[in-house]
PDB file of C-alpha atoms in Angstrom:
ATOM      1  CA  MET J  30     -10.998 164.941  82.240  1.00  0.00           C
ATOM      2  CA  VAL J  31     -11.954 161.854  80.233  1.00  0.00           C
ATOM      3  CA  LEU J  32     -15.582 160.816  80.703  1.00  0.00           C
ATOM      4  CA  ARG J  33     -16.126 157.124  81.297  1.00  0.00           C
ATOM      5  CA  ILE J  34     -19.153 154.898  81.782  1.00  0.00           C
ATOM      6  CA  ASN J  35     -20.783 155.716  85.158  1.00  0.00           C
ATOM      7  CA  ASP J  36     -19.077 159.112  85.433  1.00  0.00           C
ATOM      8  CA  THR J  37     -21.364 161.998  86.384  1.00  0.00           C
ATOM      9  CA  ILE J  38     -21.588 164.478  83.533  1.00  0.00           C
ATOM     10  CA  PRO J  39     -20.230 168.000  84.118  1.00  0.00           C
ATOM     11  CA  ASN J  40     -22.936 170.345  85.375  1.00  0.00           C
ATOM     12  CA  LEU J  41     -22.276 173.036  82.771  1.00  0.00           C
ATOM     13  CA  THR J  42     -24.527 175.994  82.013  1.00  0.00           C
ATOM     14  CA  VAL J  43     -24.585 176.289  78.230  1.00  0.00           C
ATOM     15  CA  PRO J  44     -26.201 178.598  75.651  1.00  0.00           C
ATOM     16  CA  THR J  45     -28.705 176.998  73.275  1.00  0.00           C
ATOM     17  CA  ASP J  46     -31.265 178.147  70.735  1.00  0.00           C
ATOM     18  CA  HIS J  47     -33.825 177.597  73.545  1.00  0.00           C
ATOM     19  CA  GLY J  48     -31.915 179.821  75.986  1.00  0.00           C
ATOM     20  CA  GLU J  49     -29.364 178.958  78.663  1.00  0.00           C
ATOM     21  CA  ILE J  50     -29.682 175.565  80.333  1.00  0.00           C
ATOM     22  CA  GLY J  51     -27.897 173.871  83.228  1.00  0.00           C
ATOM     23  CA  LEU J  52     -27.216 170.291  82.204  1.00  0.00           C
ATOM     24  CA  HIS J  53     -28.165 168.627  85.503  1.00  0.00           C
ATOM     25  CA  ASP J  54     -31.400 170.604  85.787  1.00  0.00           C
ATOM     26  CA  TRP J  55     -32.135 169.889  82.135  1.00  0.00           C
ATOM     27  CA  VAL J  56     -31.749 166.121  82.621  1.00  0.00           C
ATOM     28  CA  GLY J  57     -33.901 166.251  85.754  1.00  0.00           C
ATOM     29  CA  ASP J  58     -35.572 162.890  86.410  1.00  0.00           C
ATOM     30  CA  SER J  59     -35.422 161.866  82.750  1.00  0.00           C
ATOM     31  CA  TRP J  60     -33.069 159.909  80.576  1.00  0.00           C
ATOM     32  CA  ALA J  61     -31.147 162.059  78.125  1.00  0.00           C
ATOM     33  CA  ILE J  62     -29.250 161.794  74.864  1.00  0.00           C
ATOM     34  CA  ILE J  63     -26.574 164.334  73.979  1.00  0.00           C
ATOM     35  CA  PHE J  64     -25.272 164.179  70.416  1.00  0.00           C
ATOM     36  CA  SER J  65     -22.720 166.405  68.714  1.00  0.00           C
ATOM     37  CA  HIS J  66     -21.799 167.121  65.128  1.00  0.00           C
ATOM     38  CA  PRO J  67     -19.056 168.964  63.201  1.00  0.00           C
ATOM     39  CA  LYS J  68     -20.934 172.011  61.944  1.00  0.00           C
ATOM     40  CA  ASP J  69     -24.360 173.370  60.977  1.00  0.00           C
ATOM     41  CA  PHE J  70     -25.463 173.175  57.334  1.00  0.00           C
ATOM     42  CA  THR J  71     -23.515 169.976  56.634  1.00  0.00           C
ATOM     43  CA  PRO J  72     -25.170 167.172  54.634  1.00  0.00           C
ATOM     44  CA  VAL J  73     -24.753 164.078  56.815  1.00  0.00           C
ATOM     45  CA  CYS J  74     -25.695 165.893  60.007  1.00  0.00           C
ATOM     46  CA  THR J  75     -28.769 167.432  58.415  1.00  0.00           C
ATOM     47  CA  THR J  76     -30.058 163.908  57.712  1.00  0.00           C
ATOM     48  CA  GLU J  77     -29.146 162.846  61.270  1.00  0.00           C
ATOM     49  CA  PHE J  78     -30.963 165.728  62.934  1.00  0.00           C
ATOM     50  CA  GLY J  79     -33.928 164.992  60.688  1.00  0.00           C
ATOM     51  CA  ALA J  80     -33.905 161.394  61.966  1.00  0.00           C
ATOM     52  CA  VAL J  81     -33.833 162.611  65.582  1.00  0.00           C
ATOM     53  CA  ALA J  82     -36.805 164.892  64.892  1.00  0.00           C
ATOM     54  CA  GLN J  83     -38.758 162.015  63.335  1.00  0.00           C
ATOM     55  CA  LEU J  84     -38.274 160.014  66.545  1.00  0.00           C
ATOM     56  CA  GLY J  85     -39.782 162.719  68.765  1.00  0.00           C
ATOM     57  CA  SER J  86     -42.670 160.544  69.967  1.00  0.00           C
ATOM     58  CA  GLU J  87     -40.302 157.626  70.640  1.00  0.00           C
ATOM     59  CA  TRP J  88     -38.026 159.748  72.861  1.00  0.00           C
ATOM     60  CA  ALA J  89     -41.077 161.025  74.751  1.00  0.00           C
ATOM     61  CA  ARG J  90     -42.438 157.497  75.247  1.00  0.00           C
ATOM     62  CA  ARG J  91     -39.139 156.554  76.883  1.00  0.00           C
ATOM     63  CA  ASN J  92     -39.030 159.655  79.120  1.00  0.00           C
ATOM     64  CA  THR J  93     -35.932 160.796  77.245  1.00  0.00           C
ATOM     65  CA  LYS J  94     -34.761 164.293  76.330  1.00  0.00           C
ATOM     66  CA  VAL J  95     -32.413 164.984  73.423  1.00  0.00           C
ATOM     67  CA  LEU J  96     -29.848 167.761  73.088  1.00  0.00           C
ATOM     68  CA  GLY J  97     -27.726 168.587  70.065  1.00  0.00           C
ATOM     69  CA  VAL J  98     -24.269 170.167  70.328  1.00  0.00           C
ATOM     70  CA  SER J  99     -22.615 172.294  67.651  1.00  0.00           C
ATOM     71  CA  VAL J 100     -19.621 174.605  67.437  1.00  0.00           C
ATOM     72  CA  ASP J 101     -21.808 177.153  65.614  1.00  0.00           C
ATOM     73  CA  GLY J 102     -23.956 179.932  67.067  1.00  0.00           C
ATOM     74  CA  VAL J 103     -27.584 180.214  68.065  1.00  0.00           C
ATOM     75  CA  GLU J 104     -28.724 182.094  64.953  1.00  0.00           C
ATOM     76  CA  ASP J 105     -27.152 179.469  62.693  1.00  0.00           C
ATOM     77  CA  HIS J 106     -28.958 176.751  64.667  1.00  0.00           C
ATOM     78  CA  ARG J 107     -32.303 178.466  64.151  1.00  0.00           C
ATOM     79  CA  LYS J 108     -31.729 178.881  60.426  1.00  0.00           C
ATOM     80  CA  TRP J 109     -30.455 175.330  60.045  1.00  0.00           C
ATOM     81  CA  LYS J 110     -33.575 173.899  61.689  1.00  0.00           C
ATOM     82  CA  VAL J 111     -35.577 175.077  58.668  1.00  0.00           C
ATOM     83  CA  ASP J 112     -33.477 172.788  56.482  1.00  0.00           C
ATOM     84  CA  ILE J 113     -33.657 169.959  59.026  1.00  0.00           C
ATOM     85  CA  GLU J 114     -37.459 170.078  59.039  1.00  0.00           C
ATOM     86  CA  ALA J 115     -37.567 170.188  55.234  1.00  0.00           C
ATOM     87  CA  VAL J 116     -35.326 167.125  54.947  1.00  0.00           C
ATOM     88  CA  GLY J 117     -36.712 165.114  57.875  1.00  0.00           C
ATOM     89  CA  GLY J 118     -40.365 166.053  57.549  1.00  0.00           C
ATOM     90  CA  ALA J 119     -40.609 166.665  61.305  1.00  0.00           C
ATOM     91  CA  LYS J 120     -40.064 169.742  63.450  1.00  0.00           C
ATOM     92  CA  PRO J 121     -36.770 169.592  65.399  1.00  0.00           C
ATOM     93  CA  ASP J 122     -38.111 170.924  68.702  1.00  0.00           C
ATOM     94  CA  PHE J 123     -35.049 169.918  70.755  1.00  0.00           C
ATOM     95  CA  ALA J 124     -32.390 172.453  71.739  1.00  0.00           C
ATOM     96  CA  ILE J 125     -28.939 172.707  70.175  1.00  0.00           C
ATOM     97  CA  VAL J 126     -26.016 173.927  72.271  1.00  0.00           C
ATOM     98  CA  ALA J 127     -24.022 176.798  70.752  1.00  0.00           C
ATOM     99  CA  ASP J 128     -20.586 175.532  71.762  1.00  0.00           C
ATOM    100  CA  ALA J 129     -18.482 178.116  69.921  1.00  0.00           C
ATOM    101  CA  GLY J 130     -15.916 178.241  72.740  1.00  0.00           C
ATOM    102  CA  LEU J 131     -15.617 174.436  72.895  1.00  0.00           C
ATOM    103  CA  GLU J 132     -16.440 174.358  76.636  1.00  0.00           C
ATOM    104  CA  MET J 133     -18.808 171.421  76.293  1.00  0.00           C
ATOM    105  CA  ALA J 134     -16.748 169.654  73.618  1.00  0.00           C
ATOM    106  CA  LYS J 135     -13.727 169.686  75.913  1.00  0.00           C
ATOM    107  CA  ALA J 136     -15.657 168.815  79.089  1.00  0.00           C
ATOM    108  CA  PHE J 137     -17.183 165.784  77.355  1.00  0.00           C
ATOM    109  CA  ASP J 138     -13.875 164.850  75.728  1.00  0.00           C
ATOM    110  CA  MET J 139     -15.215 165.353  72.219  1.00  0.00           C
ATOM    111  CA  LEU J 140     -11.984 167.095  71.205  1.00  0.00           C
ATOM    112  CA  PRO J 141      -8.382 167.042  72.383  1.00  0.00           C
ATOM    113  CA  ALA J 142      -7.985 169.609  75.165  1.00  0.00           C
ATOM    114  CA  GLU J 143      -5.461 171.660  73.160  1.00  0.00           C
ATOM    115  CA  PHE J 144      -7.601 171.755  70.013  1.00  0.00           C
ATOM    116  CA  VAL J 145      -8.537 175.266  68.827  1.00  0.00           C
ATOM    117  CA  LEU J 146     -10.905 175.995  65.971  1.00  0.00           C
ATOM    118  CA  PRO J 147      -9.520 178.534  63.493  1.00  0.00           C
ATOM    119  CA  ASP J 148     -11.455 181.457  62.090  1.00  0.00           C
ATOM    120  CA  GLY J 149     -13.231 180.519  58.891  1.00  0.00           C
ATOM    121  CA  ARG J 150     -13.264 176.894  59.978  1.00  0.00           C
ATOM    122  CA  THR J 151     -14.583 174.140  57.761  1.00  0.00           C
ATOM    123  CA  PRO J 152     -16.368 170.966  58.909  1.00  0.00           C
ATOM    124  CA  ALA J 153     -13.033 169.143  58.608  1.00  0.00           C
ATOM    125  CA  ASP J 154     -11.562 171.371  61.325  1.00  0.00           C
ATOM    126  CA  SER J 155     -14.023 170.010  63.878  1.00  0.00           C
ATOM    127  CA  ALA J 156     -14.405 166.481  62.541  1.00  0.00           C
ATOM    128  CA  THR J 157     -13.957 164.855  65.942  1.00  0.00           C
ATOM    129  CA  VAL J 158     -16.974 166.652  67.430  1.00  0.00           C
ATOM    130  CA  ARG J 159     -19.241 163.713  66.628  1.00  0.00           C
ATOM    131  CA  SER J 160     -20.299 161.769  69.714  1.00  0.00           C
ATOM    132  CA  VAL J 161     -23.393 160.294  71.352  1.00  0.00           C
ATOM    133  CA  PHE J 162     -23.906 160.075  75.114  1.00  0.00           C
ATOM    134  CA  ILE J 163     -26.841 158.378  76.810  1.00  0.00           C
ATOM    135  CA  ILE J 164     -27.312 159.805  80.305  1.00  0.00           C
ATOM    136  CA  GLY J 165     -29.376 158.258  83.095  1.00  0.00           C
ATOM    137  CA  PRO J 166     -31.645 160.118  85.544  1.00  0.00           C
ATOM    138  CA  ASP J 167     -28.751 159.873  88.019  1.00  0.00           C
ATOM    139  CA  LYS J 168     -26.796 162.208  85.653  1.00  0.00           C
ATOM    140  CA  GLN J 169     -24.294 159.441  84.911  1.00  0.00           C
ATOM    141  CA  VAL J 170     -22.996 158.363  81.505  1.00  0.00           C
ATOM    142  CA  LYS J 171     -24.544 155.015  80.596  1.00  0.00           C
ATOM    143  CA  LEU J 172     -23.299 154.654  77.011  1.00  0.00           C
ATOM    144  CA  MET J 173     -20.978 156.466  74.599  1.00  0.00           C
ATOM    145  CA  MET J 174     -20.588 156.178  70.826  1.00  0.00           C
ATOM    146  CA  THR J 175     -18.213 158.018  68.501  1.00  0.00           C
ATOM    147  CA  TYR J 176     -18.575 158.094  64.738  1.00  0.00           C
ATOM    148  CA  PRO J 177     -16.320 159.421  61.978  1.00  0.00           C
ATOM    149  CA  MET J 178     -17.435 162.412  59.964  1.00  0.00           C
ATOM    150  CA  THR J 179     -18.379 160.402  56.875  1.00  0.00           C
ATOM    151  CA  VAL J 180     -20.670 157.789  58.480  1.00  0.00           C
ATOM    152  CA  GLY J 181     -24.185 158.795  59.461  1.00  0.00           C
ATOM    153  CA  ARG J 182     -25.268 157.651  62.896  1.00  0.00           C
ATOM    154  CA  ASN J 183     -27.892 154.924  63.177  1.00  0.00           C
ATOM    155  CA  PHE J 184     -30.516 156.388  65.493  1.00  0.00           C
ATOM    156  CA  SER J 185     -32.523 153.179  65.374  1.00  0.00           C
ATOM    157  CA  GLU J 186     -29.543 151.532  67.083  1.00  0.00           C
ATOM    158  CA  ILE J 187     -29.299 154.398  69.576  1.00  0.00           C
ATOM    159  CA  LEU J 188     -32.989 153.902  70.356  1.00  0.00           C
ATOM    160  CA  ARG J 189     -32.401 150.142  70.741  1.00  0.00           C
ATOM    161  CA  ALA J 190     -29.453 150.792  73.060  1.00  0.00           C
ATOM    162  CA  LEU J 191     -31.613 153.142  75.123  1.00  0.00           C
ATOM    163  CA  ASP J 192     -34.231 150.394  75.446  1.00  0.00           C
ATOM    164  CA  GLY J 193     -31.497 148.001  76.569  1.00  0.00           C
ATOM    165  CA  LEU J 194     -30.209 150.429  79.178  1.00  0.00           C
ATOM    166  CA  GLN J 195     -33.672 151.060  80.552  1.00  0.00           C
ATOM    167  CA  MET J 196     -34.274 147.318  80.684  1.00  0.00           C
ATOM    168  CA  SER J 197     -30.926 146.597  82.372  1.00  0.00           C
ATOM    169  CA  ALA J 198     -31.818 149.145  85.058  1.00  0.00           C
ATOM    170  CA  LYS J 199     -34.349 146.531  86.213  1.00  0.00           C
ATOM    171  CA  GLY J 200     -31.560 144.145  87.199  1.00  0.00           C
ATOM    172  CA  VAL J 201     -31.053 142.112  84.032  1.00  0.00           C
ATOM    173  CA  ALA J 202     -28.793 142.197  80.975  1.00  0.00           C
ATOM    174  CA  THR J 203     -29.636 142.069  77.266  1.00  0.00           C
ATOM    175  CA  PRO J 204     -28.115 139.679  74.690  1.00  0.00           C
ATOM    176  CA  ALA J 205     -26.746 140.549  71.257  1.00  0.00           C
ATOM    177  CA  ASP J 206     -29.250 142.225  68.934  1.00  0.00           C
ATOM    178  CA  TRP J 207     -31.883 142.322  71.700  1.00  0.00           C
ATOM    179  CA  THR J 208     -35.094 144.222  71.039  1.00  0.00           C
ATOM    180  CA  VAL J 209     -38.084 144.986  73.241  1.00  0.00           C
ATOM    181  CA  GLY J 210     -40.197 141.903  73.975  1.00  0.00           C
ATOM    182  CA  GLU J 211     -37.377 139.368  73.733  1.00  0.00           C
ATOM    183  CA  ASP J 212     -35.960 137.386  76.647  1.00  0.00           C
ATOM    184  CA  VAL J 213     -33.209 138.886  78.764  1.00  0.00           C
ATOM    185  CA  ILE J 214     -30.194 137.478  80.594  1.00  0.00           C
ATOM    186  CA  VAL J 215     -29.783 136.872  84.309  1.00  0.00           C
ATOM    187  CA  PRO J 216     -26.534 138.480  85.522  1.00  0.00           C
ATOM    188  CA  PRO J 217     -23.944 135.956  86.818  1.00  0.00           C
ATOM    189  CA  ALA J 218     -24.046 137.493  90.301  1.00  0.00           C
ATOM    190  CA  VAL J 219     -27.745 136.541  90.680  1.00  0.00           C
ATOM    191  CA  SER J 220     -28.490 132.964  91.688  1.00  0.00           C
ATOM    192  CA  THR J 221     -31.030 130.944  89.737  1.00  0.00           C
ATOM    193  CA  GLU J 222     -33.205 130.705  92.854  1.00  0.00           C
ATOM    194  CA  ASP J 223     -33.193 134.468  93.329  1.00  0.00           C
ATOM    195  CA  ALA J 224     -33.829 135.013  89.618  1.00  0.00           C
ATOM    196  CA  GLU J 225     -36.842 132.703  89.689  1.00  0.00           C
ATOM    197  CA  GLY J 226     -38.210 134.531  92.715  1.00  0.00           C
ATOM    198  CA  LYS J 227     -37.797 137.902  91.060  1.00  0.00           C
ATOM    199  CA  PHE J 228     -38.374 137.262  87.358  1.00  0.00           C
ATOM    200  CA  GLY J 229     -40.128 133.892  87.051  1.00  0.00           C
ATOM    201  CA  PRO J 230     -38.997 130.720  85.247  1.00  0.00           C
ATOM    202  CA  VAL J 231     -35.331 130.575  84.231  1.00  0.00           C
ATOM    203  CA  LYS J 232     -34.159 128.929  81.001  1.00  0.00           C
ATOM    204  CA  THR J 233     -30.572 127.676  81.452  1.00  0.00           C
ATOM    205  CA  VAL J 234     -28.578 127.384  78.218  1.00  0.00           C
ATOM    206  CA  LEU J 235     -25.174 127.221  79.898  1.00  0.00           C
ATOM    207  CA  PRO J 236     -24.350 127.426  83.598  1.00  0.00           C
ATOM    208  CA  TYR J 237     -23.467 131.103  83.083  1.00  0.00           C
ATOM    209  CA  LEU J 238     -26.091 131.875  80.372  1.00  0.00           C
ATOM    210  CA  ARG J 239     -29.624 131.967  81.744  1.00  0.00           C
ATOM    211  CA  TYR J 240     -32.666 133.649  80.224  1.00  0.00           C
ATOM    212  CA  VAL J 241     -35.898 134.977  81.726  1.00  0.00           C
ATOM    213  CA  ASN J 242     -38.868 136.841  80.347  1.00  0.00           C
ATOM    214  CA  ALA J 243     -38.214 140.553  80.214  1.00  0.00           C
ATOM    215  CA  PRO J 244     -39.619 142.210  83.350  1.00  0.00           C
ATOM    216  CA  SER J 245     -42.279 144.852  82.777  1.00  0.00           C
TER     217      SER J 245
END
């Protein structure tokens, strides 16, 4: 199965360093971010997990849970978190899935279905396990990103995208490079009259490009 935007995520029960979790129960009524990486104790991912830990208060402010995914085991996750905290300067209190059997990687289409990790694997063997999924409270995929092994993910952009998704859930769209506080776009399917009634004054730049103040 290939996950697409608006697909419901598989309701897997997975082992983590915080114990077993069922994905749908874990998401609950929150937003969620699931992010995977090639292997524990790798340099780029250590900096990434440190960045996620630093943003702990930002995730909480947006009612968002975060979940890491790795092909390594629970004990490795626990040991690696010591390094993550040392590098990032913040405690990584989110769970990391121990996906040694690739169940989650395959269900989320992070790897080709026939891919098998060899014994004594290196990070290069699992290089494609490097994805980001933003999940809505309805358990549906709202956004997906995939990065190569050599490029660290920009979690400021992921946070910005999350803000955009939460804003668009209010019935608007966001323009290029939008950040919180800036004007938003009226979707083409909404008439100017209806937009004014719902959002206030409309600024028309083009017949199909209309801005309003961001709703609270």
